């Protein structure tokens, strides 16, 4: 879980800057936290585009924002979902029946990788899925999946997958900037 906290000293600083309008402090925090949550989701989605070849629609639909209120000053970006099928990523259909190459998929930016099992069975694309036979028989068939969106978000947030760095510091600085902007808006 990703958390950001505002300590007591920062709260007192905000109240001091607001002066006579201390009662508006919860509203200031609510607006700043909600804006930061939206910016965090956007940053994560942009980073995902740089690290993974997943289509944005498939990624954004799995991240929901729970907004803060004046009574509960916490907002969260929740990622949910099962592992995504490879069809949501950059892929190429194979032609194993005709002696061609196996289907290929690229989950992480870096080039297509052919999907061939250790038994020599090649992957193929049918009915909107990338799949492979588990043996010589026609059935059973194994459908290929990637990581789930929550796992991808976790890796992006931690700075893995070739990202420049973790997102914790930029999001924390966004929160500070948003607090300052909200204070300016009220104080004038």
Coordinates of C-alpha atoms in Angstrom, one line a residue:
X1 CA 0.0 0.0 0.0
X2 CA 1.2 3.5 -0.9
X3 CA 0.8 6.1 1.9
X4 CA 1.8 9.7 2.3
X5 CA 1.5 11.5 5.6
X6 CA 1.4 15.1 6.6
X7 CA 3.0 15.5 10.1
X8 CA 1.8 17.7 12.9
X9 CA 4.4 20.4 12.1
X10 CA 3.1 20.7 8.5
X11 CA -0.5 20.9 9.7
X12 CA 0.4 23.7 12.1
X13 CA 2.3 25.5 9.3
X14 CA -0.8 25.4 7.1
X15 CA -3.0 26.7 9.9
X16 CA -0.5 29.5 10.5
X17 CA -0.5 30.4 6.8
X18 CA -4.3 30.4 6.7
X19 CA -4.4 32.8 9.7
X20 CA -8.0 33.6 10.7
X21 CA -9.3 31.0 8.3
X22 CA -8.1 28.0 10.3
X23 CA -11.5 26.4 9.9
X24 CA -10.8 26.0 6.2
X25 CA -7.7 23.8 6.8
X26 CA -9.6 20.5 6.3
X27 CA -10.9 21.8 2.9
X28 CA -7.4 22.8 1.9
X29 CA -6.1 19.3 2.8
X30 CA -9.0 17.5 1.1
X31 CA -8.5 19.4 -2.2
X32 CA -4.7 19.0 -2.1
X33 CA -4.9 15.3 -1.4
X34 CA -7.5 14.6 -4.1
X35 CA -5.5 16.5 -6.7
X36 CA -2.3 14.6 -5.7
X37 CA -4.2 11.2 -6.0
X38 CA -5.2 12.2 -9.6
X39 CA -1.7 13.2 -10.4
X40 CA -0.3 10.0 -8.9
X41 CA -2.6 7.8 -11.0
X42 CA -1.5 9.8 -14.1
X43 CA 2.2 9.5 -13.2
X44 CA 1.8 5.7 -12.7
X45 CA 0.0 5.3 -16.0
X46 CA 2.7 7.3 -17.9
X47 CA 5.4 5.3 -16.3
X48 CA 3.6 2.1 -17.2
X49 CA 3.6 3.3 -20.8
X50 CA 7.3 3.7 -20.6
X51 CA 8.0 0.3 -19.0
X52 CA 5.3 -2.0 -20.4
X53 CA 3.6 -2.2 -23.8
X54 CA 0.2 -2.5 -22.2
X55 CA -2.5 -0.4 -23.8
X56 CA -3.5 2.6 -21.7
X57 CA -7.2 1.6 -21.7
X58 CA -6.5 -1.7 -20.2
X59 CA -4.3 -0.2 -17.5
X60 CA -6.3 2.9 -16.4
X61 CA -9.6 1.0 -16.1
X62 CA -8.0 -1.1 -13.3
X63 CA -6.9 1.9 -11.2
X64 CA -9.6 3.6 -9.2
X65 CA -9.3 6.7 -7.0
X66 CA -11.1 6.9 -3.6
X67 CA -11.3 10.6 -2.8
X68 CA -10.7 12.3 0.5
X69 CA -13.4 14.2 2.4
X70 CA -13.2 16.8 5.1
X71 CA -14.0 14.2 7.7
X72 CA -11.5 11.6 6.3
X73 CA -8.5 13.3 4.8
X74 CA -7.1 10.2 3.1
X75 CA -7.3 9.4 -0.6
X76 CA -6.1 6.2 -2.3
X77 CA -5.4 4.9 -5.7
X78 CA -6.5 1.3 -5.7
X79 CA -5.3 -1.1 -8.4
X80 CA -7.2 -4.3 -8.8
X81 CA -7.7 -7.0 -11.3
X82 CA -6.5 -10.4 -12.5
X83 CA -3.5 -11.1 -14.6
X84 CA -4.0 -9.6 -18.1
X85 CA -4.1 -11.7 -21.2
X86 CA -1.3 -11.1 -23.7
X87 CA -3.7 -9.7 -26.2
X88 CA -3.7 -6.4 -24.2
X89 CA 0.0 -6.1 -25.0
X90 CA 2.0 -5.7 -28.1
X91 CA 1.9 -9.1 -29.8
X92 CA 2.2 -10.9 -33.2
X93 CA 0.2 -13.8 -34.4
X94 CA 2.1 -17.0 -35.2
X95 CA 1.6 -19.3 -38.1
X96 CA 2.7 -22.7 -36.5
X97 CA 0.3 -24.8 -38.8
X98 CA 2.1 -23.5 -41.9
X99 CA 5.6 -24.0 -40.5
X100 CA 6.0 -20.4 -39.5
X101 CA 7.2 -18.7 -36.4
X102 CA 5.4 -19.0 -33.1
X103 CA 3.3 -16.1 -31.7
X104 CA 5.4 -13.5 -30.1
X105 CA 4.6 -11.1 -27.3
X106 CA 6.3 -8.1 -25.7
X107 CA 5.1 -7.3 -22.2
X108 CA 8.1 -5.2 -21.1
X109 CA 9.5 -2.8 -23.6
X110 CA 12.5 -4.4 -25.3
X111 CA 11.4 -6.5 -28.3
X112 CA 9.1 -9.3 -29.1
X113 CA 9.9 -12.7 -27.6
X114 CA 8.7 -15.9 -29.3
X115 CA 6.5 -18.1 -27.2
X116 CA 7.8 -21.7 -27.6
X117 CA 7.6 -24.4 -25.0
X118 CA 10.4 -26.7 -24.0
X119 CA 8.5 -29.5 -25.8
X120 CA 8.6 -27.5 -29.0
X121 CA 5.0 -26.5 -29.1
X122 CA 4.5 -23.1 -30.6
X123 CA 2.0 -20.5 -29.4
X124 CA -0.7 -19.2 -31.6
X125 CA -3.4 -16.5 -31.5
X126 CA -7.1 -17.6 -31.7
X127 CA -10.4 -16.1 -30.4
X128 CA -8.7 -13.0 -29.1
X129 CA -6.2 -14.9 -27.0
X130 CA -2.6 -16.1 -27.2
X131 CA -2.5 -19.8 -26.4
X132 CA -0.4 -22.9 -26.7
X133 CA -1.2 -26.6 -26.7
X134 CA 0.1 -28.4 -23.5
X135 CA 0.9 -31.6 -25.4
X136 CA 0.6 -33.3 -28.8
X137 CA -3.2 -33.5 -28.5
X138 CA -5.6 -30.8 -29.6
X139 CA -6.7 -30.2 -26.1
X140 CA -5.9 -29.0 -23.4
X141 CA -4.8 -25.5 -24.3
X142 CA -3.0 -23.0 -22.0
X143 CA -3.9 -19.3 -22.3
X144 CA -0.9 -17.0 -21.7
X145 CA -1.2 -14.2 -19.1
X146 CA 1.1 -11.4 -17.9
X147 CA 1.4 -9.8 -14.4
X148 CA -1.7 -8.3 -12.9
X149 CA -2.1 -4.5 -12.9
X150 CA -1.5 -4.3 -9.1
X151 CA 1.9 -6.1 -9.5
X152 CA 2.8 -3.8 -12.4
X153 CA 1.9 -0.7 -10.3
X154 CA 4.0 -2.0 -7.4
X155 CA 7.0 -2.5 -9.7
X156 CA 6.6 0.9 -11.3
X157 CA 6.2 2.6 -7.9
X158 CA 9.4 1.0 -6.6
X159 CA 11.3 2.1 -9.7
X160 CA 11.9 -1.3 -11.3
X161 CA 11.5 -2.2 -14.9
X162 CA 14.0 0.3 -16.3
X163 CA 12.3 3.3 -14.7
X164 CA 14.4 6.4 -13.8
X165 CA 13.5 6.0 -10.1
X166 CA 10.8 5.4 -7.6
X167 CA 7.7 7.6 -7.7
X168 CA 7.5 8.2 -4.0
X169 CA 9.5 11.5 -4.0
X170 CA 7.8 13.1 -7.0
X171 CA 4.4 12.3 -5.6
X172 CA 5.4 13.7 -2.2
X173 CA 6.6 16.9 -3.8
X174 CA 3.3 17.1 -5.7
X175 CA 1.4 17.0 -2.4
X176 CA 3.5 19.9 -1.1
X177 CA 3.0 21.9 -4.2
X178 CA -0.8 21.2 -4.1
X179 CA -1.0 22.3 -0.5
X180 CA 0.8 25.6 -1.3
X181 CA -1.5 26.2 -4.3
X182 CA -4.7 25.5 -2.2
X183 CA -3.4 27.9 0.5
X184 CA -2.8 30.6 -2.1
X185 CA -6.2 30.1 -3.5
X186 CA -7.9 30.7 -0.2
X187 CA -5.6 33.4 1.2
X188 CA -5.5 35.2 -2.1

